[in-house]
CSV table of C-alpha atoms in Angstrom, one decimal:
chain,number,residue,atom,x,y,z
A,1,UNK,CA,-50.6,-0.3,-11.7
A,2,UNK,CA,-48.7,1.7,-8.4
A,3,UNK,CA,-47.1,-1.4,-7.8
A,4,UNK,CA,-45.9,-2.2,-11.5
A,5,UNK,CA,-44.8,1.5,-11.5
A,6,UNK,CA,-42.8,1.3,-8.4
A,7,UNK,CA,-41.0,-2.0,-9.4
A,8,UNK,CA,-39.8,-0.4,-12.6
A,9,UNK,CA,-38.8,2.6,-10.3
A,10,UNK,CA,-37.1,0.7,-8.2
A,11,UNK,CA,-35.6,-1.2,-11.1
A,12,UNK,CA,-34.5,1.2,-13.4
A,13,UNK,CA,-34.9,4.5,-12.4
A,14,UNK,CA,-33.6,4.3,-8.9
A,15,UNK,CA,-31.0,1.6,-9.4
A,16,UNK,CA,-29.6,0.1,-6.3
A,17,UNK,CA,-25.8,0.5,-8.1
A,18,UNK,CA,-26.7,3.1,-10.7
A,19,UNK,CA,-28.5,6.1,-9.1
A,20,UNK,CA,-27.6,4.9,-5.1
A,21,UNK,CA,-24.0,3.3,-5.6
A,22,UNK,CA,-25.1,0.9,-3.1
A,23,UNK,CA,-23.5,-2.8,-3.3
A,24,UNK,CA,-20.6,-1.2,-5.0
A,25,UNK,CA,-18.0,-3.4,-3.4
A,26,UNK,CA,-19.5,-6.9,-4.6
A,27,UNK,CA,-20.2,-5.5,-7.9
A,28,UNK,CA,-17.1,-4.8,-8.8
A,29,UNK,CA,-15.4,-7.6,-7.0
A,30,UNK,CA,-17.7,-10.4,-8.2
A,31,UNK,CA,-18.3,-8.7,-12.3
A,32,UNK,CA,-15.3,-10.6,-14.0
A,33,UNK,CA,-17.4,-13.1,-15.4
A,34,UNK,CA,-21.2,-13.1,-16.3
A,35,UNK,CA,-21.4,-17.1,-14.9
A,36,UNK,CA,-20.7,-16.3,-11.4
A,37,UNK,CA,-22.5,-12.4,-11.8
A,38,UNK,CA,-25.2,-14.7,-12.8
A,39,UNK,CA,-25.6,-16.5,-9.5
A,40,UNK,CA,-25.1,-13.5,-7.3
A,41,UNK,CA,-27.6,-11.6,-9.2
A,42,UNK,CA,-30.1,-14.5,-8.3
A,43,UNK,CA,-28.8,-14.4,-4.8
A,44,UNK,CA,-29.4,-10.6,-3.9
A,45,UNK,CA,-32.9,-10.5,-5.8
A,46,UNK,CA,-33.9,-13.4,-3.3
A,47,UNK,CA,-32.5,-11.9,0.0
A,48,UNK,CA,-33.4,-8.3,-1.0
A,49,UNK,CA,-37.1,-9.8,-1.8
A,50,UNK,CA,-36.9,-11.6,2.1
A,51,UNK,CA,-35.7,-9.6,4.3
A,52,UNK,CA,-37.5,-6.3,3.1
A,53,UNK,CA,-40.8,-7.4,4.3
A,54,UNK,CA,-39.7,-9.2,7.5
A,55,UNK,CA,-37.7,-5.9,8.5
A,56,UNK,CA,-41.1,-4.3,7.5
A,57,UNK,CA,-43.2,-5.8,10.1
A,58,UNK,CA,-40.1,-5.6,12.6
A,59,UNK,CA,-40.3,-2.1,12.4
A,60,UNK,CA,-43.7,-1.4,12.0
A,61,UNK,CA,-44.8,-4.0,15.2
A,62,UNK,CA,-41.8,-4.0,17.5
A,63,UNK,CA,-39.7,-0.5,17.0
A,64,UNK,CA,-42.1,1.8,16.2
A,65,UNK,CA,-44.1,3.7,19.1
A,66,UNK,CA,-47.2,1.8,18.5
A,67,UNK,CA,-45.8,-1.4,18.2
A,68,UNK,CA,-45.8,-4.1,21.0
A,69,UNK,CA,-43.9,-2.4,23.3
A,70,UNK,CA,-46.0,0.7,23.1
A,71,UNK,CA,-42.4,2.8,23.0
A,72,UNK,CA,-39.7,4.5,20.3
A,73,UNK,CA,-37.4,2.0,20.0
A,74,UNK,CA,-36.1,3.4,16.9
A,75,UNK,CA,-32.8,3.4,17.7
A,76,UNK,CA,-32.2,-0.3,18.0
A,77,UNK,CA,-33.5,0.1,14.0
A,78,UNK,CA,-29.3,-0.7,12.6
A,79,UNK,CA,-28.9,-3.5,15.1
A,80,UNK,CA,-32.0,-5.4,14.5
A,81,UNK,CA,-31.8,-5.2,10.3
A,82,UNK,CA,-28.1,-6.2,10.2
A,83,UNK,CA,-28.9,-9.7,12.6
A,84,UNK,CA,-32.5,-9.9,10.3
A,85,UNK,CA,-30.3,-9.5,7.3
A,86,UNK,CA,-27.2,-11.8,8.3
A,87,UNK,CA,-29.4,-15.0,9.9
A,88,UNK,CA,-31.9,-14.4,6.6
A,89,UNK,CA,-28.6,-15.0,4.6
A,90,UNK,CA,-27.4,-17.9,7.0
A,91,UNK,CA,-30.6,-19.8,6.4
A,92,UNK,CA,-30.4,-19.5,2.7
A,93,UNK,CA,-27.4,-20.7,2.7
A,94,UNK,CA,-28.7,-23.9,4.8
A,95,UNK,CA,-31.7,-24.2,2.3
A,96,UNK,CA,-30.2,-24.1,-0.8
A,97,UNK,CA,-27.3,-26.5,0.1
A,98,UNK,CA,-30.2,-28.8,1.4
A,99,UNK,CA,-32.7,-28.6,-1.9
A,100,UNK,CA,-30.0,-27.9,-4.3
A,101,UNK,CA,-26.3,-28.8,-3.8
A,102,UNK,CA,-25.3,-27.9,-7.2
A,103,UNK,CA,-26.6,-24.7,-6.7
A,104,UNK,CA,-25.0,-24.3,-3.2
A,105,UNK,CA,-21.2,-25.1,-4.9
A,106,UNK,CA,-21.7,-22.4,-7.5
A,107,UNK,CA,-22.9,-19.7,-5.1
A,108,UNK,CA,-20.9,-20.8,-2.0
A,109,UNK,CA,-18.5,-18.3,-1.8
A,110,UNK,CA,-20.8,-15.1,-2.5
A,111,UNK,CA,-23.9,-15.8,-0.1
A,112,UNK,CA,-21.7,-14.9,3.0
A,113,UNK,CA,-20.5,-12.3,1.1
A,114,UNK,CA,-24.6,-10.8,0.9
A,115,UNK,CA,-24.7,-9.7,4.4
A,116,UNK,CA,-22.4,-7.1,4.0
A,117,UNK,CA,-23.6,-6.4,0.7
A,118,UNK,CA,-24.8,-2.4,1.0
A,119,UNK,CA,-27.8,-3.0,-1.3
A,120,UNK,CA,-29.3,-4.8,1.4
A,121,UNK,CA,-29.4,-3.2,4.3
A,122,UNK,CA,-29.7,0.5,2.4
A,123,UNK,CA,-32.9,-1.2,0.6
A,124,UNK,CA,-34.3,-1.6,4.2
A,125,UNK,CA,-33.2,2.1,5.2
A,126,UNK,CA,-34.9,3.4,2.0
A,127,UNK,CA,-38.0,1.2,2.9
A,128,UNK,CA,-38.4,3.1,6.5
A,129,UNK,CA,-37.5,6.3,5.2
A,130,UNK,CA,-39.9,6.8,2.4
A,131,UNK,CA,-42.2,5.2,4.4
A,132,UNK,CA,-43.7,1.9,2.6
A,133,UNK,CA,-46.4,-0.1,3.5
A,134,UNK,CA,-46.0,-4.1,3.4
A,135,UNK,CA,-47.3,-4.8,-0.3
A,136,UNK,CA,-45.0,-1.7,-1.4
A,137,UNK,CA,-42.2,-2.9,0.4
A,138,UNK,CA,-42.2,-6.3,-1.2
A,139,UNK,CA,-42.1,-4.8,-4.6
A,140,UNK,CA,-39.7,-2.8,-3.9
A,141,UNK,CA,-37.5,-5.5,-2.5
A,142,UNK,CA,-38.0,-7.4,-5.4
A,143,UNK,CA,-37.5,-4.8,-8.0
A,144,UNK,CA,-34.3,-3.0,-6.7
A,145,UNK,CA,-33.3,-6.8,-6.3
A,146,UNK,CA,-34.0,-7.1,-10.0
A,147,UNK,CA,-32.2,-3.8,-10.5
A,148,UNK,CA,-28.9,-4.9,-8.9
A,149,UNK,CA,-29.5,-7.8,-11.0
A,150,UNK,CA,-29.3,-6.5,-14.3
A,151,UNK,CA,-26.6,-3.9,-13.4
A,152,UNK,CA,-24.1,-6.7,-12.7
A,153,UNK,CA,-25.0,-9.0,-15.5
A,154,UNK,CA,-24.0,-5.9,-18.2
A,155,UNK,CA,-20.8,-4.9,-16.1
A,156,UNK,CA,-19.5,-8.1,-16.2
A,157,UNK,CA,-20.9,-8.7,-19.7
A,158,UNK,CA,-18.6,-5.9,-20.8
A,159,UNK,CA,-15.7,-6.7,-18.4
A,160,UNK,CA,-15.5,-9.8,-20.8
A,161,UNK,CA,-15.2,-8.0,-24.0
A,162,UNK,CA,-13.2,-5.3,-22.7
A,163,UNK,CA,-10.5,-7.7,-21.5
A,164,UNK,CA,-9.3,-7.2,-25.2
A,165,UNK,CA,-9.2,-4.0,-25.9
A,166,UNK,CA,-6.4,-1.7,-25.6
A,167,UNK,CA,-7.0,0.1,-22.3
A,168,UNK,CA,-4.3,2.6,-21.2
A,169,UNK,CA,-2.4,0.9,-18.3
A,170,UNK,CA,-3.7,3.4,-15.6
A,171,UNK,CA,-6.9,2.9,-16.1
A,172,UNK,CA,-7.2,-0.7,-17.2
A,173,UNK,CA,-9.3,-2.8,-14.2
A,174,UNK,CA,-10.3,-0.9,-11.6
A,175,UNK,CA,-10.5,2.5,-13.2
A,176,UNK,CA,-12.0,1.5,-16.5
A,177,UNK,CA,-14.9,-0.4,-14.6
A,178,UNK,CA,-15.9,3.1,-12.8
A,179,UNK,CA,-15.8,5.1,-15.9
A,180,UNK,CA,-18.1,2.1,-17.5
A,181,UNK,CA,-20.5,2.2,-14.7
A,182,UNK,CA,-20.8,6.0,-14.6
A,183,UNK,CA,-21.7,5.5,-18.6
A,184,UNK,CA,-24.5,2.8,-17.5
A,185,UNK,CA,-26.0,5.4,-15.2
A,186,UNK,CA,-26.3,7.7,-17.4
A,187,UNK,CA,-27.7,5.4,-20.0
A,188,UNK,CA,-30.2,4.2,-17.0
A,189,UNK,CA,-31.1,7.6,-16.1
A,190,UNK,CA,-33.3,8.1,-19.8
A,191,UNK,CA,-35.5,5.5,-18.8
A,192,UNK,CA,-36.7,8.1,-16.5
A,193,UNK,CA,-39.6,8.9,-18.9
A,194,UNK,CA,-41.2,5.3,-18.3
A,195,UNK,CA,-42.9,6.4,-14.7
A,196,UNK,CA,-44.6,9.6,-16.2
A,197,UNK,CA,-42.8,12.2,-13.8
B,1,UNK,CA,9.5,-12.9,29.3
B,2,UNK,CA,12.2,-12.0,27.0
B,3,UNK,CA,9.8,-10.7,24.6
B,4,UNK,CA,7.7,-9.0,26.3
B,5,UNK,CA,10.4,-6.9,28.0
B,6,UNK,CA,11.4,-6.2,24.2
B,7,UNK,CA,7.7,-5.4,23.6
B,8,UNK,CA,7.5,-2.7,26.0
B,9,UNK,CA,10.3,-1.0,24.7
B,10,UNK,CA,9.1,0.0,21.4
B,11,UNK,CA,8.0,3.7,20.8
B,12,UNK,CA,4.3,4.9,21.3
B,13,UNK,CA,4.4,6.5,18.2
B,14,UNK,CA,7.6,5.2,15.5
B,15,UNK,CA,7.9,4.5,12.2
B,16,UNK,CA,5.7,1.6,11.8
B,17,UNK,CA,3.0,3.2,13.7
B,18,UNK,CA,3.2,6.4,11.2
B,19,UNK,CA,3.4,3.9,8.1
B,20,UNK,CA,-0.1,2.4,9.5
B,21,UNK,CA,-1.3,6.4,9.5
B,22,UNK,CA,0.8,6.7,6.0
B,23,UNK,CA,-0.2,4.3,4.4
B,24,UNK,CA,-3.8,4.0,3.2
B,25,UNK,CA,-3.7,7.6,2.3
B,26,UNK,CA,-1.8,6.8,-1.0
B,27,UNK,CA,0.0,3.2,-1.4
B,28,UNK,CA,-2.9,1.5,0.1
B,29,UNK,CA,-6.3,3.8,0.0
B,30,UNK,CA,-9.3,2.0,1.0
B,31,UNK,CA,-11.1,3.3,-2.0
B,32,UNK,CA,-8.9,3.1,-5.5
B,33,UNK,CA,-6.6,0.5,-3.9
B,34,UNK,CA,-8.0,-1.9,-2.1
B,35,UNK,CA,-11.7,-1.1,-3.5
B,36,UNK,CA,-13.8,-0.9,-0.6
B,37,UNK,CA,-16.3,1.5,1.0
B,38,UNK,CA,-17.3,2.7,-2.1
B,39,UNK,CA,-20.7,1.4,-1.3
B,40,UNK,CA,-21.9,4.1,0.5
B,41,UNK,CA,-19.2,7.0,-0.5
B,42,UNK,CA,-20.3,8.2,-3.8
B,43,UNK,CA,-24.0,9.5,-3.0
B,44,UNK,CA,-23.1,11.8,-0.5
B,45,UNK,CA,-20.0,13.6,-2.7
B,46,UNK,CA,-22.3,16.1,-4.2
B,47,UNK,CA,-21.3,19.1,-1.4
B,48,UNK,CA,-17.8,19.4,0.2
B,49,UNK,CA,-20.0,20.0,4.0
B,50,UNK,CA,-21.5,16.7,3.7
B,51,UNK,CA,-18.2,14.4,2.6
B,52,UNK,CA,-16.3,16.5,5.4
B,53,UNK,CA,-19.3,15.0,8.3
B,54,UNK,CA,-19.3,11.3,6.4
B,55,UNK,CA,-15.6,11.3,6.2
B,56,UNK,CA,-15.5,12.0,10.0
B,57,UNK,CA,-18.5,9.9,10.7
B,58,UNK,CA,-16.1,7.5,9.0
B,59,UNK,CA,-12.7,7.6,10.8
B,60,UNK,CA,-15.0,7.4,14.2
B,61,UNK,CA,-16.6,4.2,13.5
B,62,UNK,CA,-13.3,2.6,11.8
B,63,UNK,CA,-10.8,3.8,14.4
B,64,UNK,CA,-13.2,2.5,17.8
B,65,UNK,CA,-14.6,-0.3,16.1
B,66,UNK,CA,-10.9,-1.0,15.1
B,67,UNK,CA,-10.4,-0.5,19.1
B,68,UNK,CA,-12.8,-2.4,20.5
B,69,UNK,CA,-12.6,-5.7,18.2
B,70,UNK,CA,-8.7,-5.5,19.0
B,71,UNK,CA,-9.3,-5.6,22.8
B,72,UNK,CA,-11.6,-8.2,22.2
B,73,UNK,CA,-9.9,-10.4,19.9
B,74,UNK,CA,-9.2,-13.2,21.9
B,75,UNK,CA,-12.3,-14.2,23.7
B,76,UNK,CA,-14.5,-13.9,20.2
B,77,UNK,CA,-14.9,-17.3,19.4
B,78,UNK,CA,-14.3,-18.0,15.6
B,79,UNK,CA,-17.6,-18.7,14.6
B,80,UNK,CA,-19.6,-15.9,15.6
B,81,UNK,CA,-16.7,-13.1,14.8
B,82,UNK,CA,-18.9,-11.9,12.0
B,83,UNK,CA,-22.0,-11.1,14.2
B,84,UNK,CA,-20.0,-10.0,16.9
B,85,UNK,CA,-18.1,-7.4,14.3
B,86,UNK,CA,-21.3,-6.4,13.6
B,87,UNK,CA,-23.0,-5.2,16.8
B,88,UNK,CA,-19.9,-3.3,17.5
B,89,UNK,CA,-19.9,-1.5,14.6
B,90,UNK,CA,-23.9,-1.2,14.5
B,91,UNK,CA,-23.5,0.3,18.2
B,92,UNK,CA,-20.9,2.9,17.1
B,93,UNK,CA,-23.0,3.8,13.9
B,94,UNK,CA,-25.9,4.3,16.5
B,95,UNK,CA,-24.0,6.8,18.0
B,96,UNK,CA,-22.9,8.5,15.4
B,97,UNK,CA,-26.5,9.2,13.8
B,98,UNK,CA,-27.4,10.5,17.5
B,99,UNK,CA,-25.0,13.0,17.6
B,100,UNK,CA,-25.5,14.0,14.3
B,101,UNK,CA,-29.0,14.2,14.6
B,102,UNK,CA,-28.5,16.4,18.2
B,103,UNK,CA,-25.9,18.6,16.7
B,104,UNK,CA,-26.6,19.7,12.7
B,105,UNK,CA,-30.5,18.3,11.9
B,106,UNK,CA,-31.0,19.2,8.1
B,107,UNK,CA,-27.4,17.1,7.5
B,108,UNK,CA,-28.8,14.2,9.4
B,109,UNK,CA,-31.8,14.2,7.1
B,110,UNK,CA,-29.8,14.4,3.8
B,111,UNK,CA,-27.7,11.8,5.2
B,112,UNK,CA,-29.8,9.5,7.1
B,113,UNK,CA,-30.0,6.6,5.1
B,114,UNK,CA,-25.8,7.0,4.5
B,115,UNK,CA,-24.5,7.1,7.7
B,116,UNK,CA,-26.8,3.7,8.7
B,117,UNK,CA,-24.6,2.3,5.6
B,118,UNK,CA,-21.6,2.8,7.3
B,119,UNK,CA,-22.2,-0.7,9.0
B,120,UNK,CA,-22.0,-2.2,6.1
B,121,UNK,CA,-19.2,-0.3,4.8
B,122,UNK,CA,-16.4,-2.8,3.5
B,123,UNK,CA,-13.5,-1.3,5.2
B,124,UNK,CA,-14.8,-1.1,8.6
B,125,UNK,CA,-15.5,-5.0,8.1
B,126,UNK,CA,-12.3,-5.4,6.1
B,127,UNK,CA,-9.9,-3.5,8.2
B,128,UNK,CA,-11.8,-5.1,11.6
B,129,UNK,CA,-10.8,-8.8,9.7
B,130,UNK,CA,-7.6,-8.0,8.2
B,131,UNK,CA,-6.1,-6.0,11.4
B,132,UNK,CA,-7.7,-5.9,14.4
B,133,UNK,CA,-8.3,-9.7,14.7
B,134,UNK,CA,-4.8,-10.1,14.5
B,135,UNK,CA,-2.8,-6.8,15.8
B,136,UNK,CA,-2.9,-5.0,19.8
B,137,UNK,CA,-5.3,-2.3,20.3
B,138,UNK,CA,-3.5,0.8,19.9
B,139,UNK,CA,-1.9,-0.4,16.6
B,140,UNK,CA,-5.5,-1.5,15.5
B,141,UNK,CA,-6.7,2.2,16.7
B,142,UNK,CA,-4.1,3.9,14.2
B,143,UNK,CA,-4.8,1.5,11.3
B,144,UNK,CA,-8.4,2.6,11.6
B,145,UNK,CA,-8.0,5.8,11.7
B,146,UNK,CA,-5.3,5.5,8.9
B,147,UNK,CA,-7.9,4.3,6.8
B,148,UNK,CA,-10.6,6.6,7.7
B,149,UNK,CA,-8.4,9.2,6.4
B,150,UNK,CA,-7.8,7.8,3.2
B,151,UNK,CA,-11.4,7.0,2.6
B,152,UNK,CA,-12.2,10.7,3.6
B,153,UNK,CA,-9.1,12.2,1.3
B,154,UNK,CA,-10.8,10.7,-2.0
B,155,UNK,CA,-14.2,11.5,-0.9
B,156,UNK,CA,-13.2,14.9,-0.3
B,157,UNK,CA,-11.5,15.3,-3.8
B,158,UNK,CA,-14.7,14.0,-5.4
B,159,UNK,CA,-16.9,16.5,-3.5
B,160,UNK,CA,-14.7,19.5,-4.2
B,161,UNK,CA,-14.5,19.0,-7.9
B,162,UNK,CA,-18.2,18.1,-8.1
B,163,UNK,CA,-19.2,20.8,-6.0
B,164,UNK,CA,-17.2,23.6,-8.1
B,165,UNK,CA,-17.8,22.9,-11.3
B,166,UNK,CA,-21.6,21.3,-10.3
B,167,UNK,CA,-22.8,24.1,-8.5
B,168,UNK,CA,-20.5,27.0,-8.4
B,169,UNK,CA,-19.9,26.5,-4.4
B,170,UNK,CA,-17.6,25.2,-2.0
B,171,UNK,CA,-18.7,24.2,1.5
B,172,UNK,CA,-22.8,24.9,0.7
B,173,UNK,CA,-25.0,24.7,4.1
B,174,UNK,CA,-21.7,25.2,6.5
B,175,UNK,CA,-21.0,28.0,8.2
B,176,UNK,CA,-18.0,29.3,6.4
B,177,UNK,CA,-20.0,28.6,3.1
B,178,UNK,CA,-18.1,30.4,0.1
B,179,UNK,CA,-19.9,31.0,-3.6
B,180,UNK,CA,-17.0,30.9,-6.2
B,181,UNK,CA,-18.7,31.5,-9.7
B,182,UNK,CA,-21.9,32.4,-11.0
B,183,UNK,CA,-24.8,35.3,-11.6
B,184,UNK,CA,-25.5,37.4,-8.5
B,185,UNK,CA,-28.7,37.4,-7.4
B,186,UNK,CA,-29.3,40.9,-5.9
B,187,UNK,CA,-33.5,40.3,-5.3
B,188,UNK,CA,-32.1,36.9,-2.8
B,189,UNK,CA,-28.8,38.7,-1.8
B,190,UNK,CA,-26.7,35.8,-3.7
B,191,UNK,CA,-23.2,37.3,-4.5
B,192,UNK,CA,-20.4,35.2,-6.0
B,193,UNK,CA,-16.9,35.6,-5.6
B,194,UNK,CA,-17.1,35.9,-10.0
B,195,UNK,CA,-19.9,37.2,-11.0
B,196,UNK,CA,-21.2,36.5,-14.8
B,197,UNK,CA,-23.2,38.2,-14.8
B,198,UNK,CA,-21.5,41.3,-14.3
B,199,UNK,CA,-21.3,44.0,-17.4
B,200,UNK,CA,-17.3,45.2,-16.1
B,201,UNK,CA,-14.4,43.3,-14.2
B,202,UNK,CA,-13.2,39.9,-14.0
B,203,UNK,CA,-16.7,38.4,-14.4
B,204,UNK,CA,-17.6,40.0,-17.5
B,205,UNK,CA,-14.8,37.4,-19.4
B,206,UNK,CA,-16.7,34.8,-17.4
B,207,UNK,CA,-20.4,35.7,-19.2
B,208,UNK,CA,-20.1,32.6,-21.0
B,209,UNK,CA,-19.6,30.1,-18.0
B,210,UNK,CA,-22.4,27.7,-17.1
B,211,UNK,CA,-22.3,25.1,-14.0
B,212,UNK,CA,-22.1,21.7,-15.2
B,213,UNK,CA,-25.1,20.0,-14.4
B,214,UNK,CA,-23.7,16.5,-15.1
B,215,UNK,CA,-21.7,17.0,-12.0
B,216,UNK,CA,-24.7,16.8,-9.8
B,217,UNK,CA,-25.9,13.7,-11.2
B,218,UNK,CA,-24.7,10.2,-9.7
B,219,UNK,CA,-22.9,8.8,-12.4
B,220,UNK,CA,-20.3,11.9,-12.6
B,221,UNK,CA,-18.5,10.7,-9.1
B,222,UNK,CA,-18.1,7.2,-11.5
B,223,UNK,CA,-16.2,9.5,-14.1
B,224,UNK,CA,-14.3,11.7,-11.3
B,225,UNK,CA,-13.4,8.3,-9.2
B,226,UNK,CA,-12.4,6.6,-12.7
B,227,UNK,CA,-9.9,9.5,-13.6
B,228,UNK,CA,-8.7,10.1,-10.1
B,229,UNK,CA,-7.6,6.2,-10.1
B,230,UNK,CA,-6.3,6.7,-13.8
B,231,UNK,CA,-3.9,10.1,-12.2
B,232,UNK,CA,-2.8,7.9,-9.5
B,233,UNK,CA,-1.7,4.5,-11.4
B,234,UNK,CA,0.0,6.7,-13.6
B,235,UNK,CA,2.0,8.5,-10.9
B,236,UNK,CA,2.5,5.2,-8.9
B,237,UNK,CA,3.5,2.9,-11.4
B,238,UNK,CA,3.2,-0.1,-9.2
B,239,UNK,CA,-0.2,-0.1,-8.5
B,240,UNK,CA,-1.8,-0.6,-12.7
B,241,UNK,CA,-3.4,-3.6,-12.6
B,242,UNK,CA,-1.6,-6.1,-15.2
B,243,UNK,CA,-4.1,-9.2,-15.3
């Protein structure tokens, strides 16, 4: 029941773009079409859902000052997720071109794109900061994955429709696409109620 | 030979180098322009104090990283550029979040998880592809801070408006903190500037003023970033977006 409550926290409540703003660059870069938002999506659930638990134990058994070095070595924290994070996101890339080349040409482009995709790395900050144990921090991997998910699907979903509306010129693109996420976090923020505080 | 001799002759500081400086505050900005770094700008605009130590965090880590990739550039093998990027800037951000934590504690810990998200802050990584791989070092060096700048400007625009109208406030939890509107609070020694809750004076026509508590919540900076872009495409024609 914790863990079902902390995936819709993560999910909903706390969303990765809604509440933290965090992945902002390939969410509005990659939203123009729900196909390709699609696959990304899929992409950052996966990776968020990896490395979060393999930065866990990196932290928990190397860094922290009863790991196996028996010192703080906090402050190599930054250096150590980002290469976690970036050769996690290389060997995806090798695995799904090997299992599923379809896959791989549809996604190609964004998967190198992941690494330096905020939601990632702020996921793993979050995890460290608030203090998660192993289970908690592959639920929460997976929901604010989930989170991200949804978020990019309904951006682009409406970037589609809103192509033909009559935007004015200074706000059509970029501008409109701010105002419509700012609208979806408020929208998210009601679903507040569902975790009972 | 030739054009190295011509090389040596340009100016430290001319017109292209104050174009580079010029530039991404209006024209070009990192944020409504080119759209990057907005990743981890929006979360900390809720106080002026806080945008003014991420804004400088900022121009730090994009000016040296800027720096040091440019002096590097050539004997970074193609391949491995990316990782490479990334330690230098992961290094800098290091020593940013030490010195902050040394210097002004309570700021580190309502940062903390913000100024690790610089490393993956789009227009360190994009400026470090775009311009340092390919420009000299002190060029690289101006770009960066150029940049910095122009991701600070906007972020500091956001944090004043929400700050104002969010909380009444401007510059909370600095030294020269100033309150601007709102009820004294004589029990806690709160005094604002305009007081409404004052019977006489200027903030008696102010009884009816509230703080505007959407302006605290996330999605607000959306709304302030959206019509800031909207001001500025109308203003500089040649940036609306025609597709």
């Amino acid at each position: 029941m914790e863990a079902l409550s902390l995936f819709i926290k993560a999910a909903f409540v706390e969303n990765m773009v809604l509440a933290y703003f965090l992945g902002m660059c390939s969410y509005l870069a990659v939203s123009k079409s729900v196909k390709t938002a699609f696959g990304l999506g899929l992409a950052v659930i996966f990776v968020l859902g990896i490395t979060m638990p393999i930065n866990w134990v990196i932290n928990e058994y190397l860094l922290s000052e009863n790991g196996l070095f028996q010192t703080d070595l906090t402050f190599l924290r930054f250096i150590l997720f980002i290469a976690v994070i970036a050769s996690m996101v290389q060997l995806v890339e090798m695995i799904i071109e090997k299992m599923s080349p379809s896959l791989y040409n549809s996604l190609g482009i964004f998967l190198p794109l992941i690494t330096v995709n905020c939601a990632i790395l702020g996921g793993s900050l979050f995890m460290v900061s608030r203090e998660y144990n192993f289970s908690d921090s592959v639920v929460f991997g997976l929901g604010s994955g989930f989170g991200w998910f949804l978020a990019i699907i309904a951006i682009a979903a409406i970037r589609e429709k809103i192509r033909y509306s009559a935007v004015p010129p200074g706000l059509r693109g970029l501008g409109m696409a701010f105002i419509l996420t700012g609208l979806m976090g408020v929208a998210f923020m009601s679903l507040m109620g569902l975790i009972g505080n | 030979m030739a054009e190295a001799a011509v090389q040596t002759k340009e100016p430290l500081f001319g017109k292209k180098e104050r174009k580079l400086l010029i530039d991404p505050l209006n024209d070009n900005n990192p944020i409504t322009v080119q759209v990057l770094g907005i990743c981890s700008a929006l979360a900390v605009t809720t106080l002026v104090f806080k945008a003014l130590v991420m804004s400088i965090a900022v121009v730090f880590v994009c000016a040296f990283a800027n720096l040091f990739t440019s002096l590097l550039r050539n004997s970074i093998p193609k391949q491995v550029r990316m990782i490479a990027q990334l330690v230098i800037i992961a290094s800098l951000v290091t020593i940013v979040e030490l010195v902050l934590k040394a210097l002004n504690y309570p700021v580190y810990k309502e940062l903390s998880v913000f100024i690790g998200l610089i490393i993956t802050n789009c227009i360190v990584m994009g400026r470090l592809e775009a311009f340092a791989m390919a420009n000299k070092p002190w060029r690289s060096f101006l770009d960066g801070i150029g940049n910095g700048l122009g991701y600070g400007l906007i972020l500091i625009v956001v944090a004043i408006l929400r700050e104002i109208f969010g909380k009444g406030t401007l510059m909370a939890g600095s030294p020269v903190e100033m309150k601007l509107i709102g009820p004294n609070n004589e029990a806690e020694d709160i005094v604002y500037l305009i007081n409404t809750a004052a019977e006489s004076g200027i903030g008696s026509y102010f009884s009816w003023y509230a703080n505007n508590n959407l302006m605290v919540l996330p999605a607000s900076a959306m709304f302030v970033i959206g019509v800031l872009i909207w001001i500025q495409r109308s203003w500089n024609r040649k940036l609306v977006d025609i597709s």
